[in-house]
Short mmCIF file of C-alpha atoms in Angstrom, two decimals:
data_model
loop_
_atom_site.label_atom_id
_atom_site.label_comp_id
_atom_site.label_asym_id
_atom_site.label_seq_id
_atom_site.Cartn_x
_atom_site.Cartn_y
_atom_site.Cartn_z
CA MET A 1 5.41 34.12 61.65
CA ILE A 2 8.89 33.07 61.85
CA GLU A 3 8.29 30.09 59.48
CA THR A 4 6.34 32.35 56.98
CA ALA A 5 9.25 34.83 57.00
CA GLY A 6 11.71 32.05 56.41
CA VAL A 7 9.74 30.60 53.54
CA ARG A 8 9.45 34.11 52.09
CA MET A 9 13.12 34.72 52.41
CA VAL A 10 13.88 31.28 50.53
CA SER A 11 11.31 32.00 47.93
CA ASN A 12 12.81 35.58 47.26
CA ILE A 13 16.27 34.05 46.98
CA LEU A 14 15.27 31.49 44.51
CA ILE A 15 13.43 34.09 42.38
CA GLU A 16 16.48 36.28 42.65
CA ILE A 17 18.71 33.49 41.36
CA VAL A 18 16.33 32.87 38.39
CA THR A 19 16.38 36.57 37.71
CA ALA A 20 20.23 36.69 37.84
CA ILE A 21 20.34 34.05 35.14
CA GLY A 22 18.06 36.07 33.11
CA ARG A 23 20.19 39.08 33.45
CA PHE A 24 23.20 36.80 32.36
CA LEU A 25 21.37 35.72 29.17
CA LEU A 26 20.47 39.31 28.24
CA ASN A 27 24.04 40.32 28.63
CA PRO A 28 25.44 40.98 25.00
CA VAL A 29 28.95 40.19 26.10
CA VAL A 30 27.93 36.50 26.33
CA TYR A 31 27.07 36.40 22.67
CA ILE A 32 29.90 38.35 21.55
CA ALA A 33 32.35 36.10 23.29
CA ILE A 34 30.69 32.95 21.65
CA VAL A 35 31.04 34.69 18.26
CA VAL A 36 34.72 35.40 18.88
CA ALA A 37 35.35 31.74 19.92
CA ILE A 38 33.85 30.47 16.69
CA PHE A 39 35.87 32.93 14.69
CA LEU A 40 39.08 31.96 16.52
CA GLY A 41 38.19 28.29 15.78
CA TYR A 42 37.51 29.11 12.13
CA ARG A 43 40.80 30.97 11.67
CA ARG A 44 42.77 28.33 13.33
CA VAL A 45 41.37 25.55 11.12
CA LYS A 46 42.20 27.78 8.08
CA GLN A 47 45.70 28.35 9.15
CA GLU A 48 46.18 24.58 9.79
CA ARG A 49 44.99 23.73 6.36
CA LYS A 50 47.12 26.37 4.80
CA PHE A 51 50.36 25.09 6.43
CA PHE A 52 49.76 21.38 6.70
CA ASN A 53 46.77 20.73 4.27
CA ARG A 54 44.71 19.28 7.03
CA ARG A 55 42.70 20.21 10.14
CA ILE A 56 44.71 19.34 13.34
CA ILE A 57 42.15 20.11 16.02
CA TRP A 58 38.32 20.28 15.86
CA GLY A 59 36.99 23.63 14.79
CA TRP A 60 34.64 24.00 17.76
CA THR A 61 37.32 23.30 20.39
CA GLU A 62 37.71 27.04 21.19
CA LEU A 63 33.81 27.37 21.91
CA ILE A 64 33.53 24.40 23.94
CA GLY A 65 36.60 25.29 25.99
CA GLN A 66 35.43 28.68 26.55
CA TRP A 67 32.72 27.28 28.91
CA LYS A 68 34.00 23.99 29.86
CA ARG A 69 37.20 25.14 31.25
CA GLY A 70 36.08 28.19 32.97
CA TRP A 71 32.83 27.28 34.90
CA PRO A 72 34.43 25.23 37.88
CA TYR A 73 36.64 28.21 38.66
CA ALA A 74 33.60 30.56 38.34
CA LEU A 75 31.64 28.34 40.81
CA VAL A 76 34.39 28.71 43.39
CA ILE A 77 34.61 32.40 43.08
CA SER A 78 30.78 32.58 43.26
CA LEU A 79 30.74 30.57 46.55
CA ILE A 80 33.39 32.96 48.04
CA SER A 81 31.60 36.08 46.72
CA LEU A 82 28.16 34.90 48.13
CA GLY A 83 29.44 33.14 51.28
CA VAL A 84 31.58 36.11 52.44
CA GLY A 85 29.25 38.81 51.00
CA LEU A 86 31.37 40.80 48.71
CA THR A 87 29.03 43.51 47.40
CA VAL A 88 29.93 45.11 44.10
CA PRO A 89 28.60 48.35 42.86
CA LYS A 90 26.27 47.99 39.86
CA VAL A 91 27.75 50.66 38.02
CA TYR A 92 31.28 48.96 38.20
CA LEU A 93 29.64 45.93 36.44
CA LEU A 94 28.18 48.12 33.75
CA ILE A 95 31.61 49.60 33.00
CA LEU A 96 33.18 46.22 32.92
CA THR A 97 30.48 45.10 30.39
CA ALA A 98 31.59 47.96 28.18
CA ILE A 99 35.23 47.13 28.50
CA PHE A 100 34.67 43.48 27.68
CA PHE A 101 32.41 44.57 24.84
CA LEU A 102 34.97 46.69 23.16
CA GLY A 103 37.89 44.42 23.86
CA LEU A 104 36.16 41.57 22.09
CA LEU A 105 34.68 43.68 19.36
CA LEU A 106 38.27 45.09 18.53
CA PHE A 107 39.78 41.60 19.05
CA PHE A 108 42.19 42.84 21.77
CA ILE A 109 42.55 39.44 23.42
CA ASN A 110 45.66 40.21 25.49
CA VAL A 111 43.92 43.27 27.03
CA LEU A 112 41.20 41.00 28.55
CA SER A 113 43.47 39.80 31.45
CA PRO A 114 41.31 40.67 34.65
CA ILE A 115 43.96 42.80 36.16
CA TYR A 116 43.76 45.10 32.98
CA THR A 117 39.98 45.16 32.71
CA MET A 118 39.05 45.42 36.27
CA ALA A 119 41.77 48.09 36.98
CA ILE A 120 40.51 50.23 34.05
CA ALA A 121 36.89 49.89 35.36
CA THR A 122 38.05 50.98 38.91
CA LEU A 123 39.93 53.85 37.44
CA ALA A 124 36.83 54.99 35.46
CA LEU A 125 34.64 54.68 38.59
CA TRP A 126 37.06 56.68 40.65
CA ALA A 127 37.31 59.53 37.88
CA MET A 128 33.46 59.67 37.53
CA TYR A 129 33.30 60.37 41.45
CA GLN A 130 36.25 62.61 41.49
CA TYR A 131 35.13 64.83 38.71
CA ASN A 132 31.52 64.36 39.21
CA TRP A 133 30.84 62.85 35.76
CA SER A 134 27.72 61.02 34.95
CA PHE A 135 26.47 59.36 31.84
CA SER A 136 22.98 58.39 30.80
CA TRP A 137 21.84 56.24 27.77
CA TRP A 138 18.43 54.80 27.27
CA LYS A 139 17.49 53.33 30.82
CA ILE A 140 21.11 53.04 31.93
CA SER A 141 22.61 55.74 34.22
CA LEU A 142 26.16 55.77 35.39
CA GLU A 143 27.34 57.83 38.37
CA GLY A 144 30.46 57.65 40.28
CA ILE A 145 30.72 56.28 43.97
CA ASP A 146 33.22 56.69 46.63
CA LEU A 147 35.35 53.65 46.36
CA LEU A 148 36.85 54.19 49.76
CA GLU A 149 33.73 53.08 51.46
CA GLY A 150 34.33 49.43 51.06
CA ALA A 151 34.02 48.98 47.29
CA ILE A 152 37.79 49.00 46.76
CA VAL A 153 38.17 46.08 49.12
CA THR A 154 35.74 43.88 47.28
CA ILE A 155 36.92 44.98 43.68
CA THR A 156 40.57 44.14 44.65
CA ILE A 157 39.76 40.89 46.21
CA LEU A 158 37.74 39.68 43.20
CA THR A 159 40.35 40.90 40.79
CA GLY A 160 42.86 38.89 42.62
CA LEU A 161 40.72 35.79 42.51
CA SER A 162 39.96 36.28 38.79
CA VAL A 163 43.74 36.64 38.02
CA ILE A 164 44.50 33.42 39.95
CA VAL A 165 41.99 31.67 37.60
CA GLU A 166 43.78 33.17 34.71
CA GLY A 167 46.96 31.68 35.80
CA MET A 168 45.40 28.33 36.24
CA LEU A 169 43.66 28.56 32.75
CA ILE A 170 46.99 29.45 31.13
CA ARG A 171 48.71 26.40 32.87
CA ARG A 172 45.97 24.06 31.57
CA THR A 173 46.31 25.40 28.07
CA ALA A 174 49.77 23.85 27.89
CA LYS A 175 48.01 20.46 28.18
CA GLN A 176 45.91 21.19 25.06
CA VAL A 177 47.09 20.51 21.60
CA ILE A 178 48.28 24.05 20.36
CA THR A 179 48.28 24.89 16.52
CA PRO A 180 51.78 24.93 14.91
CA ARG A 181 52.49 27.10 11.99
CA ILE A 182 55.49 27.62 9.64
CA GLU A 183 57.50 30.81 9.96
CA ASN A 184 60.32 31.97 7.63
CA THR A 185 63.31 32.79 9.73
CA LYS A 186 65.74 35.74 9.15
CA ARG A 187 68.25 33.28 7.70
CA GLY A 188 65.92 32.25 5.02
CA MET A 189 65.07 28.87 6.58
CA GLN A 190 61.84 27.58 8.06
CA ALA A 191 60.86 26.75 11.66
CA ILE A 192 57.90 25.79 13.60
CA VAL A 193 56.12 28.35 15.89
CA TYR A 194 53.01 27.90 18.06
CA ARG A 195 50.04 30.09 18.38
CA THR A 196 47.42 29.90 21.07
CA ARG A 197 44.40 32.20 21.35
CA ASN A 198 41.81 31.72 23.93
CA VAL A 199 38.80 33.63 25.25
CA TRP A 200 37.20 32.12 28.51
CA VAL A 201 33.91 33.10 30.15
CA LEU A 202 33.38 32.82 33.88
CA PRO A 203 29.75 33.03 34.95
CA ILE A 204 30.27 34.50 38.44
CA PHE A 205 27.36 35.34 40.97
CA PHE A 206 27.91 38.86 42.47
CA ILE A 207 25.98 40.65 45.13
CA ILE A 208 24.87 44.12 44.20
CA PRO A 209 22.82 46.70 45.94
CA GLY A 210 19.05 46.04 45.28
CA ASN A 211 15.76 45.45 46.96
CA SER A 212 15.24 41.77 46.97
CA ILE A 213 17.27 40.19 49.59
CA PRO A 214 17.46 41.92 53.16
CA SER A 215 20.46 41.56 55.35
CA ALA A 216 19.15 39.05 57.68
CA ILE A 217 22.21 37.32 58.97
CA PRO A 218 24.44 39.45 61.24
CA TYR A 219 27.71 38.84 59.38
CA TRP A 220 26.26 38.89 55.88
CA PRO A 221 27.29 40.58 53.67
CA GLN A 222 30.65 41.82 54.98
CA PHE A 223 30.80 44.86 52.60
CA THR A 224 27.57 46.46 52.30
CA LEU A 225 28.46 49.80 50.50
CA GLY A 226 26.03 51.48 52.98
CA ASP A 227 22.91 49.26 51.82
CA SER A 228 20.84 47.01 53.76
CA HIS A 229 18.96 45.17 50.74
CA PHE A 230 20.79 43.38 48.05
CA ALA A 231 20.23 41.53 44.71
CA LEU A 232 22.15 38.93 42.75
CA VAL A 233 23.55 39.08 39.27
CA LEU A 234 25.16 36.31 37.23
CA PHE A 235 27.86 38.22 35.43
CA PRO A 236 30.14 37.04 32.53
CA VAL A 237 33.74 37.70 33.36
CA VAL A 238 35.72 37.53 30.20
CA ILE A 239 39.45 36.44 30.41
CA GLY A 240 41.59 36.51 27.17
CA PHE A 241 45.00 35.04 26.47
CA SER A 242 47.12 35.18 23.34
CA LYS A 243 50.71 34.00 22.78
CA LEU A 244 53.15 33.16 19.90
CA LEU A 245 55.76 30.80 21.05
CA ARG A 246 59.09 30.17 19.37
CA LYS A 247 62.03 29.41 21.61
CA GLU A 248 60.19 27.17 24.09
CA LEU A 249 57.40 24.48 23.49
CA PRO A 250 54.00 25.38 24.90
CA VAL A 251 54.17 22.58 27.50
CA VAL A 252 57.51 24.31 28.76
CA GLN A 253 56.60 28.00 28.59
CA LEU A 254 52.99 28.22 29.19
CA PRO A 255 53.15 26.67 32.81
CA LYS A 256 55.92 29.23 33.52
CA ILE A 257 53.63 32.15 32.55
CA GLY A 258 50.74 30.47 34.39
CA ARG A 259 52.75 30.27 37.68
CA SER A 260 53.79 33.90 37.35
CA VAL A 261 50.20 35.07 36.83
CA LEU A 262 48.99 32.69 39.63
CA LEU A 263 51.51 34.25 41.97
CA LEU A 264 50.34 37.75 40.89
CA GLY A 265 46.79 36.90 41.73
CA GLN A 266 47.70 35.71 45.15
CA LEU A 267 49.50 39.05 45.83
CA ILE A 268 46.49 41.00 44.63
CA VAL A 269 44.21 39.04 47.00
CA ILE A 270 46.59 39.85 50.00
CA GLY A 271 46.60 43.49 48.96
CA GLY A 272 42.77 43.46 48.83
CA LEU A 273 42.60 42.02 52.32
CA ALA A 274 45.08 44.55 53.57
CA SER A 275 42.84 47.45 52.06
CA TYR A 276 40.15 46.54 54.59
CA PHE A 277 42.42 48.27 57.10
CA GLU A 278 43.79 51.03 54.72
CA PRO A 279 41.70 51.60 51.39
CA LEU A 280 44.71 53.23 49.71
CA ILE A 281 46.40 50.01 49.72
CA GLY A 282 43.75 48.68 47.27
CA PHE A 283 44.54 51.22 44.71
CA ILE A 284 48.20 50.69 45.00
CA THR A 285 47.63 46.94 44.77
CA LEU A 286 45.78 47.37 41.43
CA ALA A 287 48.36 49.73 40.04
CA LEU A 288 51.28 47.41 40.85
CA GLY A 289 49.11 44.45 39.56
CA VAL A 290 48.86 46.13 36.22
CA LEU A 291 52.53 46.92 36.11
CA ILE A 292 53.72 43.51 37.06
CA ARG A 293 51.22 41.88 34.52
CA ILE A 294 52.84 44.06 31.70
CA ILE A 295 56.26 43.01 32.81
CA ILE A 296 55.39 39.41 32.55
CA ALA A 297 53.92 39.74 29.13
CA VAL A 298 56.83 41.73 27.81
CA TYR A 299 59.42 39.46 29.44
CA TYR A 300 58.02 36.29 27.72
CA ALA A 301 57.40 38.26 24.33
CA TRP A 302 61.06 39.46 24.40
CA GLN A 303 62.23 35.77 25.08
CA ASP A 304 60.58 34.78 21.86
CA LYS A 305 62.25 37.36 19.78
CA THR A 306 65.09 35.03 18.85
CA GLU A 307 66.65 32.98 16.13
CA SER A 308 66.60 30.05 18.40
CA TYR A 309 63.52 27.88 17.71
CA ALA A 310 62.20 24.95 19.79
CA VAL A 311 61.19 23.05 16.67
CA ALA A 312 62.96 23.28 13.30
CA PRO A 313 64.07 20.88 10.71
CA SER A 314 67.23 18.84 11.77
CA THR A 315 69.83 16.66 10.08
CA LYS A 316 69.47 14.31 12.90
CA GLY A 317 66.13 13.05 11.69
CA ALA A 318 62.43 14.06 11.31
CA VAL A 319 61.53 16.55 13.99
CA ILE A 320 57.86 16.33 15.09
CA ALA A 321 55.78 19.57 14.87
CA ALA A 322 52.61 18.17 16.10
CA VAL A 323 50.82 14.81 16.96
CA LEU A 324 47.21 14.45 15.89
CA PRO A 325 44.77 13.66 18.69
CA ASP A 326 43.70 10.02 18.97
CA SER A 327 46.15 8.83 16.35
CA PRO A 328 48.57 5.87 16.43
CA ALA A 329 51.34 8.44 16.95
CA GLU A 330 49.66 9.69 20.08
CA LYS A 331 49.20 6.12 21.31
CA MET A 332 52.89 5.53 20.89
CA GLY A 333 53.60 8.32 23.13
CA LEU A 334 55.29 10.61 20.47
CA LEU A 335 55.44 14.31 21.47
CA ALA A 336 56.01 17.67 19.53
CA GLY A 337 59.77 18.53 19.65
CA GLU A 338 61.03 15.00 19.46
CA CYS A 339 63.14 13.74 16.68
CA ILE A 340 62.46 10.45 14.92
CA ARG A 341 65.78 8.96 13.88
CA LYS A 342 64.72 5.59 12.49
CA VAL A 343 61.67 3.80 11.46
CA ASN A 344 61.88 -0.03 11.21
CA GLY A 345 65.71 0.26 11.12
CA HIS A 346 65.97 2.82 8.37
CA SER A 347 67.32 6.38 8.91
CA ILE A 348 64.72 9.20 8.00
CA THR A 349 64.74 12.98 7.64
CA THR A 350 61.59 13.66 5.77
CA GLU A 351 57.76 12.66 5.81
CA VAL A 352 58.23 10.79 2.35
CA GLU A 353 60.97 8.59 3.97
CA LEU A 354 58.86 8.20 7.05
CA TYR A 355 56.04 6.61 5.15
CA GLU A 356 58.27 4.53 2.98
CA ALA A 357 59.88 3.01 5.84
CA LEU A 358 56.42 2.43 7.46
CA GLN A 359 55.46 0.16 4.57
CA LEU A 360 58.51 -1.99 4.94
CA ASN A 361 56.56 -3.75 7.79
CA ALA A 362 53.00 -4.49 7.47
CA ALA A 363 52.40 -5.37 11.11
CA HIS A 364 54.56 -3.11 13.39
CA CYS A 365 56.00 0.23 13.42
CA ARG A 366 59.30 0.53 15.29
CA LEU A 367 60.78 3.85 16.03
CA GLU A 368 64.01 5.25 17.44
CA VAL A 369 63.27 8.55 18.91
CA LEU A 370 65.43 11.33 20.20
CA ASP A 371 63.40 12.84 23.10
CA ARG A 372 63.33 16.51 24.27
CA ASN A 373 66.11 15.60 26.63
CA ASN A 374 68.40 14.35 23.78
CA GLU A 375 68.07 10.78 25.03
CA ILE A 376 67.25 7.80 22.71
CA ARG A 377 64.20 5.73 23.36
CA LEU A 378 62.49 3.11 21.41
CA THR A 379 58.68 2.64 20.82
CA GLN A 380 56.54 0.61 18.66
CA HIS A 381 52.85 0.01 17.75
CA VAL A 382 50.77 -2.09 15.53
CA ILE A 383 50.07 -0.40 12.11
CA TYR A 384 47.11 -1.52 10.12
CA SER A 385 46.93 -1.34 6.35
CA ASN A 386 44.88 1.88 6.42
CA ASP A 387 47.07 3.54 8.93
CA HIS A 388 50.26 3.99 6.78
CA TYR A 389 49.14 7.43 5.61
CA ARG A 390 47.39 8.63 8.72
CA ILE A 391 49.66 7.72 11.53
CA GLY A 392 48.98 11.26 12.88
CA LEU A 393 52.32 12.99 12.63
CA LEU A 394 53.20 16.46 11.26
CA LEU A 395 56.94 16.93 10.66
CA ALA A 396 58.94 20.06 10.67
CA GLU A 397 60.32 20.23 7.21
CA PRO A 398 60.60 22.70 4.37
CA ARG A 399 57.22 23.23 2.67
CA GLU A 400 55.97 25.63 -0.16
CA LEU A 401 53.71 28.24 1.50
#
């Protein structure tokens, strides 16, 4: 009998996992996020061709990165969620779905930070319970629940974990090639700015009240919300990030933003754990989290409202705006923001002068480069006959727009 019960339990869990995946595939947010990623790639390529007459990064990069970069973190959160047993109200996930749907549809990418979306969903759930609001549409019925009976703990912890992932993803973005564009300054000159727009999807397993999996283990789940049977749902948590960078290069500023958001996520998790003893702490943690996240965004946006640009044309030489992936320039270790002073012994300041100097030596390309720390270094690379006009450098120089 015990073996039969065990086999039945395992069978129920496997069926529930398959069902959870089916729920994920039926979620409209998944497909809207895909469409948004494709649209971001299309807009980016169009912008690259407008300013530099060529595509810099593959057009499907945003779509591939949307899933490739998020799933390892989603797996970790899923293991924590299932292992500890953090039960989430079903109505909370439905509200989150509506928020993600509207945020993606209206293209409010920066609003899709987990602290914003999850705090708004929590506020909506609290208001529905407090004022006895309920909504029904087709087969969906939404009613408020008392968050003080355990839900605020799980929501705050999961929000903190999601914000930690947001910080990690922002830091990883700095290692990717980010699209440059040309901006006219207030002084009538031109400079290079960098734009990054990302929408990541984290497929996370959540436990919700249901009738498929009984609470067979004494310690699981830790937060039952008053239920004894549970179900699984694979839910798409959407994270959005958009930033225009002027004063600092992406590899400098994005890690700073990422560290700030990562620290915020850790503080939210601590607040969630503390709310186990005093539920009110969970509400305070989410409110402070929203405030701090806004301060982080405003601070770095204010920093970029300046006439000081990290990359702009210079009389010292040809300043690199971007390096194309898998190009001879990348193999030489050239980086955006560096200044090429000499090519094959000849001083240069423009792209035309660069390629004229390259043709002086059919075998090698020798560069004298002023790096980001204003220190001179030398680099060289074999140049083949077909490489002279595709060395892979985009330079910061005046262009007709």
